[in-house]
PDB file of C-alpha atoms and ligand atoms in Angstrom:
ATOM      1  CA  UNK A   1     -10.829 -12.628  12.051  1.00 64.00           C
ATOM      2  CA  UNK A   2      -8.178 -12.741   9.698  1.00 67.00           C
ATOM      3  CA  UNK A   3      -6.125  -9.205   9.893  1.00 80.00           C
ATOM      4  CA  UNK A   4      -5.279  -6.873   7.385  1.00 89.00           C
ATOM      5  CA  UNK A   5      -2.209  -6.528   5.606  1.00 89.00           C
ATOM      6  CA  UNK A   6      -1.327  -3.238   3.638  1.00 91.00           C
ATOM      7  CA  UNK A   7       1.661  -4.111   1.981  1.00 92.00           C
ATOM      8  CA  UNK A   8       0.641  -5.523  -1.423  1.00 91.00           C
ATOM      9  CA  UNK A   9      -2.209  -2.221  -0.931  1.00 95.00           C
ATOM     10  CA  UNK A  10       0.629   0.251  -0.322  1.00 97.00           C
ATOM     11  CA  UNK A  11       0.367   3.211  -3.163  1.00 98.00           C
ATOM     12  CA  UNK A  12      -2.947   2.410  -3.958  1.00 97.00           C
ATOM     13  CA  UNK A  13      -5.111   5.185  -5.803  1.00 96.00           C
ATOM     14  CA  UNK A  14      -6.750   5.209  -2.610  1.00 96.00           C
ATOM     15  CA  UNK A  15      -3.669   6.392  -0.209  1.00 97.00           C
ATOM     16  CA  UNK A  16      -2.816   8.650  -2.994  1.00 98.00           C
ATOM     17  CA  UNK A  17      -6.338  10.429  -2.546  1.00 97.00           C
ATOM     18  CA  UNK A  18      -5.967   9.827   1.307  1.00 98.00           C
ATOM     19  CA  UNK A  19      -2.526  10.485   1.417  1.00 98.00           C
ATOM     20  CA  UNK A  20      -2.631  13.924  -0.682  1.00 98.00           C
ATOM     21  CA  UNK A  21      -5.735  15.147   1.607  1.00 98.00           C
ATOM     22  CA  UNK A  22      -3.174  14.393   4.921  1.00 98.00           C
ATOM     23  CA  UNK A  23      -0.146  16.288   4.183  1.00 98.00           C
ATOM     24  CA  UNK A  24      -2.400  19.161   2.520  1.00 98.00           C
ATOM     25  CA  UNK A  25      -3.878  19.134   5.875  1.00 98.00           C
ATOM     26  CA  UNK A  26      -0.995  18.591   8.001  1.00 98.00           C
ATOM     27  CA  UNK A  27       0.933  21.318   5.817  1.00 97.00           C
ATOM     28  CA  UNK A  28      -1.767  23.808   6.837  1.00 97.00           C
ATOM     29  CA  UNK A  29      -1.852  23.058  10.470  1.00 98.00           C
ATOM     30  CA  UNK A  30       2.006  22.897  11.289  1.00 97.00           C
ATOM     31  CA  UNK A  31       3.425  26.259  12.804  1.00 94.00           C
ATOM     32  CA  UNK A  32       7.516  26.370  12.304  1.00 91.00           C
ATOM     33  CA  UNK A  33       9.422  25.848  15.911  1.00 91.00           C
ATOM     34  CA  UNK A  34       5.596  24.433  17.355  1.00 94.00           C
ATOM     35  CA  UNK A  35       4.502  21.006  18.353  1.00 96.00           C
ATOM     36  CA  UNK A  36       1.527  19.545  16.594  1.00 97.00           C
ATOM     37  CA  UNK A  37      -0.118  16.379  18.437  1.00 98.00           C
ATOM     38  CA  UNK A  38      -0.733  13.863  15.880  1.00 98.00           C
ATOM     39  CA  UNK A  39      -2.568  10.572  16.238  1.00 98.00           C
ATOM     40  CA  UNK A  40      -3.570   7.336  14.283  1.00 98.00           C
ATOM     41  CA  UNK A  41      -5.845   4.926  14.900  1.00 98.00           C
ATOM     42  CA  UNK A  42      -4.677   1.894  12.515  1.00 98.00           C
ATOM     43  CA  UNK A  43      -1.245   3.337  11.188  1.00 98.00           C
ATOM     44  CA  UNK A  44       0.310   0.427   9.817  1.00 98.00           C
ATOM     45  CA  UNK A  45       3.900   0.064   8.668  1.00 98.00           C
ATOM     46  CA  UNK A  46       6.265   3.109   8.375  1.00 98.00           C
ATOM     47  CA  UNK A  47       7.162   2.383   4.983  1.00 98.00           C
ATOM     48  CA  UNK A  48       6.553  -0.367   2.511  1.00 98.00           C
ATOM     49  CA  UNK A  49       9.085  -2.179  -0.625  1.00 97.00           C
ATOM     50  CA  UNK A  50       6.350  -1.853  -4.087  1.00 97.00           C
ATOM     51  CA  UNK A  51       7.225  -4.864  -5.794  1.00 94.00           C
ATOM     52  CA  UNK A  52       5.128  -5.411  -9.285  1.00 94.00           C
ATOM     53  CA  UNK A  53       2.800  -6.639  -9.950  1.00 93.00           C
ATOM     54  CA  UNK A  54       0.869  -4.590  -7.033  1.00 94.00           C
ATOM     55  CA  UNK A  55      -1.427  -2.090  -6.570  1.00 96.00           C
ATOM     56  CA  UNK A  56       0.428   0.744  -6.671  1.00 97.00           C
ATOM     57  CA  UNK A  57       1.037   0.456 -10.591  1.00 97.00           C
ATOM     58  CA  UNK A  58      -2.544   1.584 -10.942  1.00 96.00           C
ATOM     59  CA  UNK A  59      -2.443   4.463  -7.866  1.00 97.00           C
ATOM     60  CA  UNK A  60       1.188   6.291  -7.406  1.00 98.00           C
ATOM     61  CA  UNK A  61       2.402   4.266 -10.376  1.00 97.00           C
ATOM     62  CA  UNK A  62       0.025   6.971 -12.774  1.00 96.00           C
ATOM     63  CA  UNK A  63       1.177   9.675 -10.949  1.00 96.00           C
ATOM     64  CA  UNK A  64       4.936   9.192 -11.302  1.00 96.00           C
ATOM     65  CA  UNK A  65       5.695   9.905 -15.179  1.00 95.00           C
ATOM     66  CA  UNK A  66       3.685  13.643 -14.591  1.00 95.00           C
ATOM     67  CA  UNK A  67       5.637  13.946 -10.641  1.00 95.00           C
ATOM     68  CA  UNK A  68       7.786  17.390 -12.058  1.00 94.00           C
ATOM     69  CA  UNK A  69       4.373  19.211 -12.410  1.00 95.00           C
ATOM     70  CA  UNK A  70       3.069  17.853  -8.862  1.00 97.00           C
ATOM     71  CA  UNK A  71       6.315  18.821  -6.687  1.00 94.00           C
ATOM     72  CA  UNK A  72       4.065  21.483  -5.815  1.00 96.00           C
ATOM     73  CA  UNK A  73       1.776  19.559  -3.492  1.00 98.00           C
ATOM     74  CA  UNK A  74       3.958  18.150  -0.293  1.00 98.00           C
ATOM     75  CA  UNK A  75       2.817  14.998  -0.493  1.00 98.00           C
ATOM     76  CA  UNK A  76       4.345  14.377  -4.002  1.00 98.00           C
ATOM     77  CA  UNK A  77       7.402  16.519  -3.181  1.00 98.00           C
ATOM     78  CA  UNK A  78       7.717  14.182  -0.689  1.00 98.00           C
ATOM     79  CA  UNK A  79       7.125  10.916  -2.645  1.00 98.00           C
ATOM     80  CA  UNK A  80      10.097  12.295  -4.936  1.00 97.00           C
ATOM     81  CA  UNK A  81      12.691  12.944  -2.216  1.00 97.00           C
ATOM     82  CA  UNK A  82      12.235   9.124  -0.498  1.00 97.00           C
ATOM     83  CA  UNK A  83      12.332   7.838  -4.121  1.00 97.00           C
ATOM     84  CA  UNK A  84      15.263   9.725  -6.051  1.00 95.00           C
ATOM     85  CA  UNK A  85      16.504   6.679  -8.028  1.00 95.00           C
ATOM     86  CA  UNK A  86      12.747   5.688  -9.192  1.00 95.00           C
ATOM     87  CA  UNK A  87       9.817   4.654  -7.887  1.00 97.00           C
ATOM     88  CA  UNK A  88      10.386   1.889  -5.235  1.00 97.00           C
ATOM     89  CA  UNK A  89       9.380   2.789  -1.946  1.00 98.00           C
ATOM     90  CA  UNK A  90       5.991   3.904  -0.353  1.00 98.00           C
ATOM     91  CA  UNK A  91       6.045   5.802   2.999  1.00 98.00           C
ATOM     92  CA  UNK A  92       2.980   4.862   5.290  1.00 98.00           C
ATOM     93  CA  UNK A  93       0.830   7.992   6.526  1.00 98.00           C
ATOM     94  CA  UNK A  94       3.009   8.355   9.890  1.00 98.00           C
ATOM     95  CA  UNK A  95       5.772   8.710   7.971  1.00 98.00           C
ATOM     96  CA  UNK A  96       4.553  11.337   5.583  1.00 98.00           C
ATOM     97  CA  UNK A  97       3.283  13.314   8.387  1.00 98.00           C
ATOM     98  CA  UNK A  98       6.781  13.306  10.288  1.00 98.00           C
ATOM     99  CA  UNK A  99       8.733  14.255   6.658  1.00 97.00           C
ATOM    100  CA  UNK A 100       6.076  17.002   6.339  1.00 97.00           C
ATOM    101  CA  UNK A 101       6.677  18.545  10.088  1.00 97.00           C
ATOM    102  CA  UNK A 102      10.324  18.258   9.289  1.00 96.00           C
ATOM    103  CA  UNK A 103      10.420  20.508   6.404  1.00 95.00           C
ATOM    104  CA  UNK A 104       8.289  22.719   8.301  1.00 95.00           C
ATOM    105  CA  UNK A 105      10.770  22.606  11.287  1.00 95.00           C
ATOM    106  CA  UNK A 106       8.003  21.768  13.154  1.00 96.00           C
ATOM    107  CA  UNK A 107       7.618  18.966  15.787  1.00 95.00           C
ATOM    108  CA  UNK A 108       5.459  16.361  15.868  1.00 96.00           C
ATOM    109  CA  UNK A 109       3.885  14.013  19.178  1.00 96.00           C
ATOM    110  CA  UNK A 110       2.899  11.350  17.276  1.00 98.00           C
ATOM    111  CA  UNK A 111       0.627   8.592  19.125  1.00 98.00           C
ATOM    112  CA  UNK A 112      -0.504   5.760  16.697  1.00 98.00           C
ATOM    113  CA  UNK A 113      -1.790   2.153  17.163  1.00 98.00           C
ATOM    114  CA  UNK A 114      -1.995  -0.907  15.286  1.00 98.00           C
ATOM    115  CA  UNK A 115      -2.608  -4.469  16.173  1.00 97.00           C
ATOM    116  CA  UNK A 116      -0.672  -6.283  14.555  1.00 97.00           C
ATOM    117  CA  UNK A 117       2.958  -7.613  16.067  1.00 97.00           C
ATOM    118  CA  UNK A 118       4.723  -7.617  13.088  1.00 97.00           C
ATOM    119  CA  UNK A 119       3.650  -4.072  12.029  1.00 98.00           C
ATOM    120  CA  UNK A 120       4.782  -3.399  15.755  1.00 98.00           C
ATOM    121  CA  UNK A 121       8.164  -5.056  15.092  1.00 98.00           C
ATOM    122  CA  UNK A 122       8.358  -2.584  11.434  1.00 98.00           C
ATOM    123  CA  UNK A 123       7.786   0.729  14.030  1.00 98.00           C
ATOM    124  CA  UNK A 124      10.890  -0.386  16.902  1.00 97.00           C
ATOM    125  CA  UNK A 125      13.714   2.553  16.324  1.00 95.00           C
ATOM    126  CA  UNK A 126      11.436   5.159  15.303  1.00 95.00           C
ATOM    127  CA  UNK A 127      12.088   7.147  18.289  1.00 93.00           C
ATOM    128  CA  UNK A 128       9.690  10.648  16.663  1.00 93.00           C
ATOM    129  CA  UNK A 129       6.963   7.883  16.831  1.00 97.00           C
ATOM    130  CA  UNK A 130       4.959   6.444  20.123  1.00 98.00           C
ATOM    131  CA  UNK A 131       3.681   3.005  19.015  1.00 98.00           C
ATOM    132  CA  UNK A 132       1.504   1.362  21.063  1.00 98.00           C
ATOM    133  CA  UNK A 133      -0.093  -2.228  20.009  1.00 98.00           C
ATOM    134  CA  UNK A 134      -3.728  -2.743  20.666  1.00 98.00           C
ATOM    135  CA  UNK A 135      -6.965  -1.705  19.188  1.00 98.00           C
ATOM    136  CA  UNK A 136      -6.602   2.387  17.741  1.00 98.00           C
ATOM    137  CA  UNK A 137     -10.321   3.417  18.563  1.00 98.00           C
ATOM    138  CA  UNK A 138      -9.834   2.680  22.133  1.00 98.00           C
ATOM    139  CA  UNK A 139      -6.213   4.223  21.847  1.00 98.00           C
ATOM    140  CA  UNK A 140      -7.175   7.223  20.474  1.00 98.00           C
ATOM    141  CA  UNK A 141     -10.545   7.485  22.759  1.00 98.00           C
ATOM    142  CA  UNK A 142      -8.304   7.425  25.995  1.00 98.00           C
ATOM    143  CA  UNK A 143      -5.863   9.615  24.296  1.00 98.00           C
ATOM    144  CA  UNK A 144      -8.308  12.259  23.948  1.00 98.00           C
ATOM    145  CA  UNK A 145      -8.453  12.656  27.431  1.00 97.00           C
ATOM    146  CA  UNK A 146      -5.290  13.944  28.420  1.00 96.00           C
ATOM    147  CA  UNK A 147      -3.485  15.403  25.420  1.00 97.00           C
ATOM    148  CA  UNK A 148      -3.545  18.857  23.411  1.00 97.00           C
ATOM    149  CA  UNK A 149      -5.420  18.981  20.702  1.00 98.00           C
ATOM    150  CA  UNK A 150      -4.280  18.235  16.891  1.00 98.00           C
ATOM    151  CA  UNK A 151      -4.343  15.966  14.029  1.00 98.00           C
ATOM    152  CA  UNK A 152      -6.385  13.013  13.701  1.00 98.00           C
ATOM    153  CA  UNK A 153      -6.220  10.018  11.199  1.00 98.00           C
ATOM    154  CA  UNK A 154      -9.182   7.549  11.339  1.00 98.00           C
ATOM    155  CA  UNK A 155      -8.042   4.940   8.797  1.00 97.00           C
ATOM    156  CA  UNK A 156      -9.809   1.343   9.842  1.00 96.00           C
ATOM    157  CA  UNK A 157      -9.636  -1.380   7.258  1.00 93.00           C
ATOM    158  CA  UNK A 158     -13.324  -2.318   7.804  1.00 90.00           C
ATOM    159  CA  UNK A 159     -13.105  -5.620   8.218  1.00 89.00           C
ATOM    160  CA  UNK A 160     -15.205  -5.480  11.172  1.00 90.00           C
ATOM    161  CA  UNK A 161     -18.978  -4.391  10.364  1.00 87.00           C
ATOM    162  CA  UNK A 162     -18.533  -2.241  13.640  1.00 92.00           C
ATOM    163  CA  UNK A 163     -15.435  -0.308  12.162  1.00 93.00           C
ATOM    164  CA  UNK A 164     -17.833   2.761  10.123  1.00 91.00           C
ATOM    165  CA  UNK A 165     -19.914   3.020  13.370  1.00 92.00           C
ATOM    166  CA  UNK A 166     -16.379   3.248  16.488  1.00 96.00           C
ATOM    167  CA  UNK A 167     -14.984   5.242  13.389  1.00 96.00           C
ATOM    168  CA  UNK A 168     -17.715   8.437  12.774  1.00 94.00           C
ATOM    169  CA  UNK A 169     -18.164   8.295  16.804  1.00 96.00           C
ATOM    170  CA  UNK A 170     -14.663   8.676  17.424  1.00 97.00           C
ATOM    171  CA  UNK A 171     -14.703  11.642  14.464  1.00 97.00           C
ATOM    172  CA  UNK A 172     -17.238  13.395  16.599  1.00 96.00           C
ATOM    173  CA  UNK A 173     -15.086  13.037  19.737  1.00 97.00           C
ATOM    174  CA  UNK A 174     -12.660  14.287  18.744  1.00 98.00           C
ATOM    175  CA  UNK A 175     -14.152  17.340  16.798  1.00 97.00           C
ATOM    176  CA  UNK A 176     -15.578  18.304  20.420  1.00 97.00           C
ATOM    177  CA  UNK A 177     -12.008  18.199  21.954  1.00 98.00           C
ATOM    178  CA  UNK A 178     -10.835  20.500  18.948  1.00 98.00           C
ATOM    179  CA  UNK A 179      -9.071  18.078  17.081  1.00 98.00           C
ATOM    180  CA  UNK A 180      -8.788  18.378  13.136  1.00 98.00           C
ATOM    181  CA  UNK A 181     -10.049  14.974  12.066  1.00 98.00           C
ATOM    182  CA  UNK A 182      -9.741  12.725   8.729  1.00 98.00           C
ATOM    183  CA  UNK A 183     -11.289  10.278   8.154  1.00 97.00           C
ATOM    184  CA  UNK A 184     -10.904   7.407   5.383  1.00 95.00           C
ATOM    185  CA  UNK A 185     -14.102   6.200   4.510  1.00 88.00           C
ATOM    186  CA  UNK A 186     -12.989   4.187   1.945  1.00 71.00           C
ATOM    187  CA  UNK A 187     -17.009   2.503   0.981  1.00 62.00           C
ATOM    188  CA  UNK A 188     -16.670   3.553  -2.935  1.00 58.00           C
ATOM    189  CA  UNK A 189     -17.644   7.560  -3.946  1.00 50.00           C
ATOM    190  CA  UNK A 190     -21.511   6.872  -4.271  1.00 55.00           C
ATOM    191  CA  UNK A 191     -21.339   5.400  -0.163  1.00 62.00           C
ATOM    192  CA  UNK A 192     -21.182   9.300   1.660  1.00 65.00           C
ATOM    193  CA  UNK A 193     -21.413   8.848   5.485  1.00 74.00           C
ATOM    194  CA  UNK A 194     -24.164  11.204   6.905  1.00 78.00           C
ATOM    195  CA  UNK A 195     -23.000  13.573   9.415  1.00 78.00           C
ATOM    196  CA  UNK A 196     -22.358  17.022  10.195  1.00 80.00           C
ATOM    197  CA  UNK A 197     -18.914  17.279   8.305  1.00 89.00           C
ATOM    198  CA  UNK A 198     -16.745  18.068   5.308  1.00 93.00           C
ATOM    199  CA  UNK A 199     -16.738  15.372   2.923  1.00 93.00           C
ATOM    200  CA  UNK A 200     -14.215  15.206  -0.368  1.00 94.00           C
ATOM    201  CA  UNK A 201     -14.787  12.447  -3.012  1.00 92.00           C
ATOM    202  CA  UNK A 202     -12.988  11.984  -5.855  1.00 93.00           C
ATOM    203  CA  UNK A 203     -13.854   9.419  -8.540  1.00 93.00           C
ATOM    204  CA  UNK A 204     -10.510   8.212  -9.431  1.00 94.00           C
ATOM    205  CA  UNK A 205     -10.708   8.272 -13.012  1.00 94.00           C
ATOM    206  CA  UNK A 206     -10.924  12.129 -12.846  1.00 93.00           C
ATOM    207  CA  UNK A 207      -7.044  11.717 -12.021  1.00 95.00           C
ATOM    208  CA  UNK A 208      -6.066   9.265 -14.090  1.00 95.00           C
ATOM    209  CA  UNK A 209      -6.408   6.529 -11.664  1.00 95.00           C
ATOM    210  CA  UNK A 210      -7.259   3.106 -11.277  1.00 94.00           C
ATOM    211  CA  UNK A 211      -9.063   2.053  -7.923  1.00 94.00           C
ATOM    212  CA  UNK A 212     -10.004  -1.906  -9.542  1.00 92.00           C
ATOM    213  CA  UNK A 213     -13.486  -2.706  -8.292  1.00 89.00           C
ATOM    214  CA  UNK A 214     -13.409   0.565  -6.422  1.00 90.00           C
ATOM    215  CA  UNK A 215     -14.685   3.825  -8.455  1.00 91.00           C
ATOM    216  CA  UNK A 216     -13.415   6.038  -5.990  1.00 92.00           C
ATOM    217  CA  UNK A 217     -13.129   7.123  -2.540  1.00 92.00           C
ATOM    218  CA  UNK A 218     -14.434   9.828   0.016  1.00 93.00           C
ATOM    219  CA  UNK A 219     -12.235  11.498   3.186  1.00 95.00           C
ATOM    220  CA  UNK A 220     -14.778  13.265   5.649  1.00 95.00           C
ATOM    221  CA  UNK A 221     -12.730  16.313   7.505  1.00 97.00           C
ATOM    222  CA  UNK A 222     -14.228  17.361  10.741  1.00 97.00           C
ATOM    223  CA  UNK A 223     -13.003  20.264  12.942  1.00 97.00           C
ATOM    224  CA  UNK A 224     -11.635  22.458  10.105  1.00 96.00           C
ATOM    225  CA  UNK A 225     -11.850  26.254   9.913  1.00 96.00           C
ATOM    226  CA  UNK A 226     -12.563  27.776   6.903  1.00 97.00           C
ATOM    227  CA  UNK A 227      -9.192  28.802   5.627  1.00 98.00           C
ATOM    228  CA  UNK A 228      -8.494  25.459   5.454  1.00 97.00           C
ATOM    229  CA  UNK A 229     -11.775  24.345   3.561  1.00 97.00           C
ATOM    230  CA  UNK A 230     -11.348  27.114   1.152  1.00 97.00           C
ATOM    231  CA  UNK A 231      -7.703  26.359   0.554  1.00 97.00           C
ATOM    232  CA  UNK A 232      -8.334  22.707   0.254  1.00 97.00           C
ATOM    233  CA  UNK A 233     -10.663  23.150  -2.380  1.00 97.00           C
ATOM    234  CA  UNK A 234      -8.107  24.737  -4.534  1.00 98.00           C
ATOM    235  CA  UNK A 235      -5.482  22.223  -4.129  1.00 98.00           C
ATOM    236  CA  UNK A 236      -7.656  19.400  -4.915  1.00 97.00           C
ATOM    237  CA  UNK A 237      -8.882  21.341  -7.993  1.00 97.00           C
ATOM    238  CA  UNK A 238      -5.053  22.141  -8.926  1.00 97.00           C
ATOM    239  CA  UNK A 239      -4.662  18.317  -8.404  1.00 97.00           C
ATOM    240  CA  UNK A 240      -7.425  17.026 -10.380  1.00 96.00           C
ATOM    241  CA  UNK A 241      -6.727  19.128 -13.345  1.00 95.00           C
ATOM    242  CA  UNK A 242      -2.955  18.379 -13.279  1.00 94.00           C
ATOM    243  CA  UNK A 243      -3.403  14.445 -12.806  1.00 92.00           C
ATOM    244  CA  UNK A 244      -6.632  14.269 -14.797  1.00 87.00           C
ATOM    245  CA  UNK A 245      -5.029  15.447 -18.075  1.00 74.00           C
ATOM    246  CA  UNK A 246      -1.807  13.944 -17.688  1.00 59.00           C
ATOM    247  CA  UNK A 247      -1.500  12.150 -21.153  1.00 55.00           C
ATOM    248  CA  UNK A 248      -1.612  15.986 -22.194  1.00 44.00           C
ATOM    249  CA  UNK A 249       1.861  16.544 -20.570  1.00 44.00           C
TER     250      UNK A 249
HETATM  251  C1  SAM B   1      -5.294   0.237   5.804  1.00 93.74           C
HETATM  252  S1  SAM B   1      -4.205  -0.214   7.310  1.00 93.74           S
HETATM  253  C2  SAM B   1      -2.946   1.152   7.613  1.00 93.74           C
HETATM  254  C3  SAM B   1      -2.498   2.276   6.549  1.00 93.74           C
HETATM  255  C4  SAM B   1      -1.883   3.411   6.991  1.00 93.74           C
HETATM  256  N1  SAM B   1      -2.883   4.123   7.859  1.00 93.74           N
HETATM  257  C5  SAM B   1      -1.550   4.202   5.782  1.00 93.74           C
HETATM  258  O1  SAM B   1      -2.353   5.763   5.736  1.00 93.74           O
HETATM  259  O2  SAM B   1      -0.279   4.271   5.716  1.00 93.74           O
HETATM  260  C6  SAM B   1      -4.824  -0.870   8.354  1.00 93.74           C
HETATM  261  C7  SAM B   1      -4.103  -1.094   9.484  1.00 93.74           C
HETATM  262  O3  SAM B   1      -5.270  -1.251  10.801  1.00 93.74           O
HETATM  263  C8  SAM B   1      -4.248  -2.346  11.161  1.00 93.74           C
HETATM  264  N2  SAM B   1      -5.382  -2.745  12.585  1.00 93.74           N
HETATM  265  C9  SAM B   1      -6.517  -3.970  12.070  1.00 93.74           C
HETATM  266  N3  SAM B   1      -7.327  -3.754  13.269  1.00 93.74           N
HETATM  267  C10 SAM B   1      -6.843  -3.021  13.967  1.00 93.74           C
HETATM  268  C11 SAM B   1      -7.567  -2.565  15.199  1.00 93.74           C
HETATM  269  N4  SAM B   1      -8.636  -2.910  15.687  1.00 93.74           N
HETATM  270  N5  SAM B   1      -6.788  -1.370  15.641  1.00 93.74           N
HETATM  271  C12 SAM B   1      -5.296  -0.518  15.317  1.00 93.74           C
HETATM  272  N6  SAM B   1      -5.093  -1.157  13.842  1.00 93.74           N
HETATM  273  C13 SAM B   1      -6.089  -2.040  13.316  1.00 93.74           C
HETATM  274  C14 SAM B   1      -4.044  -3.221  10.497  1.00 93.74           C
HETATM  275  O4  SAM B   1      -2.649  -4.151  11.050  1.00 93.74           O
HETATM  276  C15 SAM B   1      -3.287  -2.747   9.889  1.00 93.74           C
HETATM  277  O5  SAM B   1      -1.730  -2.344   9.770  1.00 93.74           O
END
């Protein structure tokens, strides 16, 4: 089966939604001077070079002109710091979480999986992250047996028809073990998975983004407390208000 290469898609509208939520959740969970376990099933590269044309133009590129108004959000603040001379690089999910942890003086015990040899090579030298070459569903399932609970991102590429079922099973299992879980459901804003977890959907146009043939996306959240849900809802409203009215700035 051909593998999925995120390089051409990095920074797309879906990444903006996924990473915005991921960092809002991570920022809530970090406690200064303490440690948080972080796991990812399908991590991709630590960072990506953005070239033109690219999917990022209709994603993070659309937010860039109003960046000064978005710096109150952890994700956009890190994006600004990562690109002092203009938008040229995009950090992957795990690097974004690492950066967010450093800002809160929180230590991250990160364990991440990917099946791509080149992705493995790209992670060489990142001593703060334990990279595992192999299947992320199997890897995280065994991690749950011995790790303290923390934050888990499930982000499969859906090239395999089993990904949806495997992802949902892993989410339920991790939630039962006390983890807070984010699951990128991808399937467009109208295909919402059933299940007893929160679902955060965005029609990309609402936030001034363009997802090409995807009109939007859904991210599921499980294992969250009420304070986190309330905070997320408030932050999402602020985000959509600012990005959806970008033309008026
Ligand atoms: C969407 S990308 C990851 C993006 C990343 N999580 C982010 O948000 O920046 C999906 C990655 O899954 C990897 N992959 C595909 N099948 C996998 C599997 N069975 N287990 C782990 N990784 C896999 C691909 O090599 C690819 O790098």
